[in-house]
Coordinates of C-alpha atoms and ligand atoms in Angstrom, one line a residue:
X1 CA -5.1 -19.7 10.9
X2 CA -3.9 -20.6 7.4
X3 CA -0.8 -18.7 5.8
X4 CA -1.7 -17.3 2.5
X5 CA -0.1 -19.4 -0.2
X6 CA 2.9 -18.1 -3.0
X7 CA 2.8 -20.8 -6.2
X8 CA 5.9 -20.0 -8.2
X9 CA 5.4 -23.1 -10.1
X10 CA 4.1 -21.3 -13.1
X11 CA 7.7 -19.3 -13.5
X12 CA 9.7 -23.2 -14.0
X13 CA 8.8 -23.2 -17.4
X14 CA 11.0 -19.6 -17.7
X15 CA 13.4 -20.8 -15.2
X16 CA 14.5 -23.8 -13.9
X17 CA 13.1 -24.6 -10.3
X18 CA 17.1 -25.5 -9.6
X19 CA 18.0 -21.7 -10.7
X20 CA 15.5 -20.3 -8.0
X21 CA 16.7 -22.8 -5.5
X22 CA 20.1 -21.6 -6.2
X23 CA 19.3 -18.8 -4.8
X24 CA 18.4 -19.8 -1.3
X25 CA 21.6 -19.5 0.4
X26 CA 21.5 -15.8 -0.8
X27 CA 18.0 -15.0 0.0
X28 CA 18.6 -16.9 3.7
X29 CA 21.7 -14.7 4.0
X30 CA 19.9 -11.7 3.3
X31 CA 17.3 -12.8 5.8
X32 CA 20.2 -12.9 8.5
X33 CA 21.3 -9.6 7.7
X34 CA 17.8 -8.0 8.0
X35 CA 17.3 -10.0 11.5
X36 CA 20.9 -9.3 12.8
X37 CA 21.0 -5.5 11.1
X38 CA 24.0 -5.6 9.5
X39 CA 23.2 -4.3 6.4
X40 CA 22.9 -1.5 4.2
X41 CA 20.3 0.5 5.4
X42 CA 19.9 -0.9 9.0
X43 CA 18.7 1.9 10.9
X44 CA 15.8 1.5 8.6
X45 CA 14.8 -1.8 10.2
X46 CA 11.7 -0.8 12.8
X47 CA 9.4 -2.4 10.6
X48 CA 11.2 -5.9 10.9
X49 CA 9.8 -6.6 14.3
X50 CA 6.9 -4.0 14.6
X51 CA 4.1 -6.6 14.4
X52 CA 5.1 -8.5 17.2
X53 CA 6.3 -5.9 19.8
X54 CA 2.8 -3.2 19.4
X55 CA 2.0 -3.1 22.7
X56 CA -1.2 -3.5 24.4
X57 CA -1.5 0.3 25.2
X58 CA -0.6 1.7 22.0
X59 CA -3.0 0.1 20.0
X60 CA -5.8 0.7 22.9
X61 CA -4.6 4.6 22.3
X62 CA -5.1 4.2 18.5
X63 CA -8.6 2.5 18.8
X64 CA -9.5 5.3 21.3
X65 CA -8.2 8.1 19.5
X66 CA -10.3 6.7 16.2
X67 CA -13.5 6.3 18.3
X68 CA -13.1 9.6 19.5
X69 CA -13.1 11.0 15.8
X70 CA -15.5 8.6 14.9
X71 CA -18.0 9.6 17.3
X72 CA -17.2 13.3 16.5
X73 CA -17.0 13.6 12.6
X74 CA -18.6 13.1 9.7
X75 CA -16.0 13.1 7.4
X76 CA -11.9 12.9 8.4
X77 CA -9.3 13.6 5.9
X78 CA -6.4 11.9 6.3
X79 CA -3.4 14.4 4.6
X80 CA 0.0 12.0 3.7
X81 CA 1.7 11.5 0.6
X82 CA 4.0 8.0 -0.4
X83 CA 4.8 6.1 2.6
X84 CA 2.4 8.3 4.5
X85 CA -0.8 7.4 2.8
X86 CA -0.2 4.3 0.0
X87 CA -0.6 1.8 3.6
X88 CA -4.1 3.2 4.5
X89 CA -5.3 4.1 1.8
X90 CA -4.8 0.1 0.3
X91 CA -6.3 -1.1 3.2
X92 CA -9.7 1.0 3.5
X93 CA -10.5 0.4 0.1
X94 CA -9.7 -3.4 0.1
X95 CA -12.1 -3.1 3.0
X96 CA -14.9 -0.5 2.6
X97 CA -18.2 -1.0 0.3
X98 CA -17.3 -0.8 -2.9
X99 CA -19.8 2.1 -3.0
X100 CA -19.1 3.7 0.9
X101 CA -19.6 7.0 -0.8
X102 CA -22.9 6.3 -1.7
X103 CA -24.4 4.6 1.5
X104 CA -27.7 6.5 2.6
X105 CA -27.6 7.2 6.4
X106 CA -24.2 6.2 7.2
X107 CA -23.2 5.6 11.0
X108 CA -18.8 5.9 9.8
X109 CA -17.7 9.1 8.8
X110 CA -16.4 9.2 5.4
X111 CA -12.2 9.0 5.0
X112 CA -11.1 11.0 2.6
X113 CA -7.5 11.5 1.9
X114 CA -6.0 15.3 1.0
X115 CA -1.8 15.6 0.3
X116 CA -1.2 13.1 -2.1
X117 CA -1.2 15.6 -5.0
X118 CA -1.2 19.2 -5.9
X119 CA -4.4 19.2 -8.0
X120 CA -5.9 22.6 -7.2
X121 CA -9.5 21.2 -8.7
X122 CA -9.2 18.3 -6.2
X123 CA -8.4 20.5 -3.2
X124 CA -11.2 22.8 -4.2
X125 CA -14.1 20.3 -4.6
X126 CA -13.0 18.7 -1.4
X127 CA -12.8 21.6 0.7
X128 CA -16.1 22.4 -1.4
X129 CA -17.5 19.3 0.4
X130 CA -16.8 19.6 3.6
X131 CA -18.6 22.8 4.0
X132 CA -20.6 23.1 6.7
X133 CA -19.5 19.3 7.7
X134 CA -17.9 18.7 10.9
X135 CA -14.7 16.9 9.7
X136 CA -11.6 16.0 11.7
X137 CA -8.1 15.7 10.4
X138 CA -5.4 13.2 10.3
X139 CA -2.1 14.8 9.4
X140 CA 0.6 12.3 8.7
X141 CA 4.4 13.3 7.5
X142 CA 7.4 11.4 9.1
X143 CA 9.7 15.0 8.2
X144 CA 6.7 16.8 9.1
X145 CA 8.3 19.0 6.1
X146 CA 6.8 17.5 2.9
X147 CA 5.2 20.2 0.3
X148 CA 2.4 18.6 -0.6
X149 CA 0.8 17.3 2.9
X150 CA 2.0 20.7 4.4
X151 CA 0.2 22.5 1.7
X152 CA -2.7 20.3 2.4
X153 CA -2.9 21.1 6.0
X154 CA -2.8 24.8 6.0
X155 CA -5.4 24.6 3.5
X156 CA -8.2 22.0 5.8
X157 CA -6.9 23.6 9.1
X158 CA -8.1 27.1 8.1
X159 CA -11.2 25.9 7.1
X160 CA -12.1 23.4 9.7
X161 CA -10.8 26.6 12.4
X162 CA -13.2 28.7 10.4
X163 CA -15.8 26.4 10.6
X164 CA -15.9 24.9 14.1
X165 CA -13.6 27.5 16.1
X166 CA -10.0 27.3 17.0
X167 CA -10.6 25.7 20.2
X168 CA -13.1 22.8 18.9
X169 CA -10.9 22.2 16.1
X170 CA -7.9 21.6 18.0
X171 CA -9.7 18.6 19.4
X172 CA -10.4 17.2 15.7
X173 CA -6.7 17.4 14.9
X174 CA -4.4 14.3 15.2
X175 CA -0.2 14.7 14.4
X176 CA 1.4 11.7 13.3
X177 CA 5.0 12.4 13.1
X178 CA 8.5 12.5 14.0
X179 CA 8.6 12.9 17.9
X180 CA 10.7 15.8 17.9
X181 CA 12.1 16.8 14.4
X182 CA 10.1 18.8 11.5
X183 CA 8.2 21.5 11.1
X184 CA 4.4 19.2 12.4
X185 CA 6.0 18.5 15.2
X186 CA 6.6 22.4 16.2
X187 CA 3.2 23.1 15.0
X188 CA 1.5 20.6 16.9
X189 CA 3.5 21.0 20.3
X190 CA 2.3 24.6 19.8
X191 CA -1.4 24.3 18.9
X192 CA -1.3 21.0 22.2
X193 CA -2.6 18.6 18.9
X194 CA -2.8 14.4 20.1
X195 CA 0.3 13.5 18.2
X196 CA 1.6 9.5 17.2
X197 CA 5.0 8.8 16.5
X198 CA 6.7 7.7 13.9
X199 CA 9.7 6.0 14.9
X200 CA 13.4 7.4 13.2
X201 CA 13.5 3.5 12.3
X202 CA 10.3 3.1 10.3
X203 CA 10.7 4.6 6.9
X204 CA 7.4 5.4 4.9
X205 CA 6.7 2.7 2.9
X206 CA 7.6 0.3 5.9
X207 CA 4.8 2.2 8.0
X208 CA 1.7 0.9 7.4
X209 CA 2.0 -0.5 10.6
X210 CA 2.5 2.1 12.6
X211 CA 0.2 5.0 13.8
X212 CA 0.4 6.1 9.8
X213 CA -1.5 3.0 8.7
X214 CA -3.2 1.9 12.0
X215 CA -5.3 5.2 12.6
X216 CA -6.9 5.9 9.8
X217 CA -7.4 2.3 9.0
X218 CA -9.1 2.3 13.1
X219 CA -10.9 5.3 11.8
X220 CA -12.5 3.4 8.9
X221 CA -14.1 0.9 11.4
X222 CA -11.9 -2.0 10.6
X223 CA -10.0 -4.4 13.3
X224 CA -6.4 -3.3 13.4
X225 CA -6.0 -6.3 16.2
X226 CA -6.6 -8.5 13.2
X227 CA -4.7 -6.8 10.7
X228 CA -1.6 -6.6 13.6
X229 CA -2.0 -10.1 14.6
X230 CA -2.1 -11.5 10.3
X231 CA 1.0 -9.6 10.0
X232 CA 2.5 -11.2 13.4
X233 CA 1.8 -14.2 12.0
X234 CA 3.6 -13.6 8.8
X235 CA 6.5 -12.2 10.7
X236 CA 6.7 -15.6 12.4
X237 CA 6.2 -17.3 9.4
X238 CA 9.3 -15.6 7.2
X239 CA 11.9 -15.4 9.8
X240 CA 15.3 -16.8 10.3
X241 CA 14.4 -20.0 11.5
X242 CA 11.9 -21.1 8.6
X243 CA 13.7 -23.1 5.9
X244 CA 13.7 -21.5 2.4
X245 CA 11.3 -24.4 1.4
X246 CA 9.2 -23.2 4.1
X247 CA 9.1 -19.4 3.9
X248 CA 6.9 -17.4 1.1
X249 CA 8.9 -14.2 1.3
X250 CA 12.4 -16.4 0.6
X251 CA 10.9 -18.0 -2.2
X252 CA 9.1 -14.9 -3.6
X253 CA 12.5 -12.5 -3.4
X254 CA 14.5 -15.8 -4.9
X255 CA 12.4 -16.2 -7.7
X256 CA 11.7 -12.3 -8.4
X257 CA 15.5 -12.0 -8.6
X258 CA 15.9 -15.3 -10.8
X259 CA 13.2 -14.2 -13.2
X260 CA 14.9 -10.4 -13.4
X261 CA 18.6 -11.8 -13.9
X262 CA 16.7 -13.9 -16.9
X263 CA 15.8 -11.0 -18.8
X264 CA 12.3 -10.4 -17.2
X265 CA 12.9 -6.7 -15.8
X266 CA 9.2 -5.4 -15.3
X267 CA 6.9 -7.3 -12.5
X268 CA 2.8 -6.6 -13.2
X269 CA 1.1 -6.9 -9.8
X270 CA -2.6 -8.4 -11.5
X271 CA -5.6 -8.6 -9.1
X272 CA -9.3 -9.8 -9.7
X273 CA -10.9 -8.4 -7.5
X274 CA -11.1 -4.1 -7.6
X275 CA -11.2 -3.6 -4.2
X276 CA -7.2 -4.5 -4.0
X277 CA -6.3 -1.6 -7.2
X278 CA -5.3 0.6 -3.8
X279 CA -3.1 -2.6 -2.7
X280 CA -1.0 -2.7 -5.9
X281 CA 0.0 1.2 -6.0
X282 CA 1.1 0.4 -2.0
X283 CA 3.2 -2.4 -3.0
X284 CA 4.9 -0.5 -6.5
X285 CA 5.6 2.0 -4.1
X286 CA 7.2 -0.5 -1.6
X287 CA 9.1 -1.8 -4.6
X288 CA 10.0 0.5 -6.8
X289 CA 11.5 2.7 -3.9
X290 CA 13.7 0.0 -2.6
X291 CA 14.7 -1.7 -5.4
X292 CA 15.1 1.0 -8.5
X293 CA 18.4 2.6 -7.7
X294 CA 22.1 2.4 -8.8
X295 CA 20.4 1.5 -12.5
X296 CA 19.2 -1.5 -11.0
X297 CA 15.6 -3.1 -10.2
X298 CA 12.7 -4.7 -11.7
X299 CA 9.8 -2.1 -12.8
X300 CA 6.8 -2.8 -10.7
X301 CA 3.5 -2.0 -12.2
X302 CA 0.3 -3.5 -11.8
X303 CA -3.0 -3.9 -13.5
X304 CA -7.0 -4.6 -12.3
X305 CA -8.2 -7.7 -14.1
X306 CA -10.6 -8.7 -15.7
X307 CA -10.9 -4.7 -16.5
X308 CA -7.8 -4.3 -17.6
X309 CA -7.8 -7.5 -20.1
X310 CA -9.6 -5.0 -22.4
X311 CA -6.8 -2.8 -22.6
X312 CA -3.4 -4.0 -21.1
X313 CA -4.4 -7.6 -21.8
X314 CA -2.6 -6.9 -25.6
X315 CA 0.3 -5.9 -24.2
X316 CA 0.9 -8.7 -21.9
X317 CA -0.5 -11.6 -24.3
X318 CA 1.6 -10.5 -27.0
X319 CA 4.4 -7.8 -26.4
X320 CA 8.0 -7.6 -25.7
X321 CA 8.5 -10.8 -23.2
X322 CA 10.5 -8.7 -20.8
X323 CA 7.2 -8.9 -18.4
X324 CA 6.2 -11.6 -15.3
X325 CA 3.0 -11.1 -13.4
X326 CA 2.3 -12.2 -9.9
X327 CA -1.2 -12.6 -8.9
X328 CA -3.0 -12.0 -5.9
X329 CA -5.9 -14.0 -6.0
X330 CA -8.5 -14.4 -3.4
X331 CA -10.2 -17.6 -2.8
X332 CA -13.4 -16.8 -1.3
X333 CA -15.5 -13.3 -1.5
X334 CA -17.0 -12.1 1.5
X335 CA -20.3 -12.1 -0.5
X336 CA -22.7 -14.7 -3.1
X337 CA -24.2 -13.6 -5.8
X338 CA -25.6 -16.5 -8.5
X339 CA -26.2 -15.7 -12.1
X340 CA -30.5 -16.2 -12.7
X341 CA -32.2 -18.1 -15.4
X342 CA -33.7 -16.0 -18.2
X343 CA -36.2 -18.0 -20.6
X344 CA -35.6 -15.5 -23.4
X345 CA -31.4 -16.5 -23.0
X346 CA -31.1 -13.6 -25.6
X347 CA -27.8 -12.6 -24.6
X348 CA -26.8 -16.8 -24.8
X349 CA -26.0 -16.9 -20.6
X350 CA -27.9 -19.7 -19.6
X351 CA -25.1 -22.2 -19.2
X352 CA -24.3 -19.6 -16.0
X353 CA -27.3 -19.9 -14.5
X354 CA -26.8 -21.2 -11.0
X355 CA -23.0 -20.3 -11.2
X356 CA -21.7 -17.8 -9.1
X357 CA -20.0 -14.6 -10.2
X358 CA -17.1 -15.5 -8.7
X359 CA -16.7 -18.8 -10.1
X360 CA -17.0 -16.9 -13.9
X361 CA -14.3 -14.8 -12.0
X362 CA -12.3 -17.7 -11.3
X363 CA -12.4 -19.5 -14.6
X364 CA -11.2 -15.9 -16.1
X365 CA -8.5 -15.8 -13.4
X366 CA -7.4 -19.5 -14.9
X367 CA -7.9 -18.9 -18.5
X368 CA -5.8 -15.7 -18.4
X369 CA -3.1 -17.3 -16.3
X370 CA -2.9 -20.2 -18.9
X371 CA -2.9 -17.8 -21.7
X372 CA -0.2 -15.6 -20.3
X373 CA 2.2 -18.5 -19.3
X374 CA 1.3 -19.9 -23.5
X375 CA 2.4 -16.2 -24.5
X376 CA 5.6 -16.3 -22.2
X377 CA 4.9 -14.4 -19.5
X378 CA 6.0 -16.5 -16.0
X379 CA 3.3 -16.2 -13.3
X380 CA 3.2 -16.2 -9.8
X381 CA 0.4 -16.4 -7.6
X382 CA -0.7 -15.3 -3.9
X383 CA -3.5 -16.6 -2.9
X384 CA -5.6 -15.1 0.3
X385 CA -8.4 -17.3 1.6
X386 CA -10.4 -14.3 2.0
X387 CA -10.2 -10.6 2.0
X388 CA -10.3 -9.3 6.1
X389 CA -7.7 -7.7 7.9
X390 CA -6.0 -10.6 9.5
X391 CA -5.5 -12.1 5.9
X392 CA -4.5 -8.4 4.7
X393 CA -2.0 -8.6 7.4
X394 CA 0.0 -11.1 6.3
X395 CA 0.1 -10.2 2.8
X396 CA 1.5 -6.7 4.0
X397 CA 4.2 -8.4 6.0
X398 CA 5.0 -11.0 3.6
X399 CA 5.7 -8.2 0.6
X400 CA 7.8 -6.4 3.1
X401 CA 10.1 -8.5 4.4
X402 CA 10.3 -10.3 0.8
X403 CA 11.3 -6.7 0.0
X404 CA 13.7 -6.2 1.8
X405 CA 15.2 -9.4 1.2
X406 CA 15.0 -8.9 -2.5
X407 CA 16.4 -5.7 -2.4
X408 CA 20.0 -7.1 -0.2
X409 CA 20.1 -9.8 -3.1
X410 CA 19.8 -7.8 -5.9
X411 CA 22.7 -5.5 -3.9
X412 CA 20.8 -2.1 -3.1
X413 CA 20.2 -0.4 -0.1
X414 CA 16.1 -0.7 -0.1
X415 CA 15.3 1.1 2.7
X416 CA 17.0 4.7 1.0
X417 CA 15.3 6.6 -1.7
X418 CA 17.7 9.4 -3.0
X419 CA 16.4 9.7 -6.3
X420 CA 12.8 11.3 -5.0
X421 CA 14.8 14.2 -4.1
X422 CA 15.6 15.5 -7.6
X423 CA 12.1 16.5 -8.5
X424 CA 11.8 18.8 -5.2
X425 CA 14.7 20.4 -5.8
X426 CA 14.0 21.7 -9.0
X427 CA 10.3 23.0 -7.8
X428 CA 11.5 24.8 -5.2
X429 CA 13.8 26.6 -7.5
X430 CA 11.6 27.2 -9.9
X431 CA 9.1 28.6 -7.0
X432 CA 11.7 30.7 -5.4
X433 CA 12.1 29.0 -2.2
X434 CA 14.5 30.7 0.1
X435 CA 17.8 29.2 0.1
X436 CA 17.3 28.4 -3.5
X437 CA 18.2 31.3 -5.2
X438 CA 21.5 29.7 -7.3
X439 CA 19.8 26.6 -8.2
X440 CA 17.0 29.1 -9.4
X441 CA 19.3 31.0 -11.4
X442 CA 20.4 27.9 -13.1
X443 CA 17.2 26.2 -13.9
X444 CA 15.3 29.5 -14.8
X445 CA 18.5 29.3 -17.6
X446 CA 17.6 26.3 -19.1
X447 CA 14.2 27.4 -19.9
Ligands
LIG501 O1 8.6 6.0 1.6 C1 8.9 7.2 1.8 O2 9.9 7.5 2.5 C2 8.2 8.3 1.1 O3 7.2 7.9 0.2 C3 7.5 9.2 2.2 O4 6.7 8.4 2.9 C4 6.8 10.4 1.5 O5 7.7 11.1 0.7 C5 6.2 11.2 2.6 O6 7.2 11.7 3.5 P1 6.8 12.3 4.9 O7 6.1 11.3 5.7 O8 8.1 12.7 5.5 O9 5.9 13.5 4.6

């Protein structure tokens, strides 16, 4: 199968194609260091290989563990926050109907997702929903100690006990966690849940790969086979052995870090086609975790074009020239729809007629690329043949280990995330959490 395809010609006009190539021997370097774990952050490396060591019977167990919740539910929430839920969540709606929700007589249970938030309002109209539903529940947390998942959980696995019994719901309940640390674990040894593991080595926004991503992606009815074997591919594809010439993640992390040491210190993520919005908040979390730390890193953020043209489109034609987008950019839909005739031509769309949406999409992706690069904004472009799991597997790989290659160059650890920890801190002093009580003291006296 074809490798999906980074063009980074469109940043030469910013900086010089010999400034990026200057950075080879340091991206190869950092390449080495990932494959011989000798760097910062090595014990953090499980991902590296992941795609090509999933064994035949751990994937069988995740495809039978999703049928079975397939065949029993109607709805399964899957609770996970960051790491635990971005990986998922990007896939199943790069994959689903744009309008799954709203598909009379389904056969697939819906996937909804619970833990990624504290909104009491969501929690209510979700629990509101799956009233009287038979649901199932995928609980994901690496610590297993996480608020927000944890608070989740209680929360789905009173009502789904209340609803269906303890005993029946303990066969709707899947663990996906550390394999002997944190409070999930504990509970799910106790209540005899099916538990995944998530390897010490894998941290969360490496994990899409694992039982966190694979399950409730198997759940959703897609083929995680494909979406292992696009990533395999990918792994082969960026290692070691492929010249920096050759290899998309080299050149991607050489020309990310050329482009930030020029001035250019926030990267927009840009997509034509909605179903990837999910795709971008995965990767800004996979980048801005690993790369913003010791007052360092580019500022990932991302927009959904042509939507977003109407709003952000201002910004990024036209304000501070601190910005570079990279675009992903699929070649084909999975679908054909042409634009008709109309003999009135009222609203002037004739010279469509007989186009396809896509190519209108197309010509927008184009224009806006040309206008961008007028206004000085360097673009870069990924381009999938076609939006299926196998393809989606290699673009997952390819931002990792570009990632973590990126992040050794630039000279941070990016497989550590200290600064998340500051926020929790102050909430559980602020909501008395035992063992808290002096930082409690101290930021009730700031108040
Ligand atoms: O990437 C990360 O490490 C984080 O985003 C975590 O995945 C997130 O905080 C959830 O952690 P846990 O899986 O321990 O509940």
């Amino acid at each position: 199968m074809e490798p999906i395809k980074l063009s980074i010609d469109k940043a030469f006009g910013f900086v010089p194609e010999e400034a990026v190539a200057a950075y080879a021997p340091q991206v190869e370097s950092a390449n080495r260091t990932l494959e011989d774990g000798t760097g910062r952050g090595n014990d953090f490396l499980g991902w590296l290989h992941l795609p090509t060591s999933i064994s035949e019977a751990h994937l069988a167990d995740i495809e039978q563990t999703a049928r079975t919740l397939r065949e029993q539910c109607q709805a399964v929430v899957v609770i996970g926050i960051g790491g635990s839920y971005l990986g998922a969540k990007a896939v199943n709606e790069a994959l689903a109907n744009s309008f799954d929700w709203l598909v009379a007589e389904r056969r697939d249970p819906i996937v909804l997702y619970a833990g990624q938030n504290i909104g009491e309002d969501y929690r209510y109209e979700l629990q509101e929903l799956l009233k009287g539903k038979k649901f199932g529940i995928i609980c994901i947390s690496k610590s297993g100690t996480t608020t927000e998942p944890a608070l989740a959980f209680r929360l789905l696995k009173d009502q789904l006990e209340a609803q269906q019994g303890k005993e029946a719901a303990r066969q709707l309940i899947v663990c996906i966690t550390d394999k002997a640390r944190g409070a999930l674990r504990t509970l799910a040894t106790q209540e005899g849940y099916k538990t995944f593991v998530i390897e010490d080595n894998i941290g969360g926004r490496f994990s899409v790969l694992s039982p966190v991503g694979l399950l409730p992606i198997a759940v959703a009815g897609h083929d995680v086979r494909r979406l292992v074997q696009g990533a395999a591919d990918m792994e082969r594809a960026t290692g070691t052995d492929v010249p920096f010439a050759d290899n998309p993640a080299a050149r991607y992390a050489a020309v990310r870090n050329a482009l930030y040491h020029s001035g250019k210190k926030i990267e927009i993520l840009v997509n034509f086609h909605p179903k990837l919005h999910y795709v971008s908040e995965w990767w800004k979390q996979l980048y801005g975790e690993s790369e913003g730390k010791d007052g360092k890193g580019i500022f990932p953020a991302s927009v959904d074009f042509t939507t977003d043209l109407h709003s952000m489109g201002q910004w990024i034609q036209d304000g501070e020239r601190t910005i570079f987008e990279t675009v992903i950019s699929v070649r084909e839909p999975n679908h054909t729809k042409v634009f008709p005739h109309d003999d009135a031509n009222l609203d002037g769309l004739n010279f469509l007629a007989g186009k396809r949406v896509d190519e209108v999409n197309k010509m927008a992706e184009l224009g806006t690329m040309l206008a961008h690069v007028d206004g000085g904004v360097p673009n870069l472009k990924v381009e999938l043949p076609r939006l299926d799991e196998y393809y989606l597997g290699q673009l997952i790989y390819f931002f990792e280990r570009a990632c973590g290659m990126s992040g050794y160059v630039l000279g941070v650890n990016p497989f550590d995330q200290p600064g998340v920890e500051a926020y929790k801190k102050n909430m559980f002093a602020l909501l008395d959490k035992p063992g808290y009580e002096e930082a409690s003291r101290a930021i009730k006296a700031r108040l």
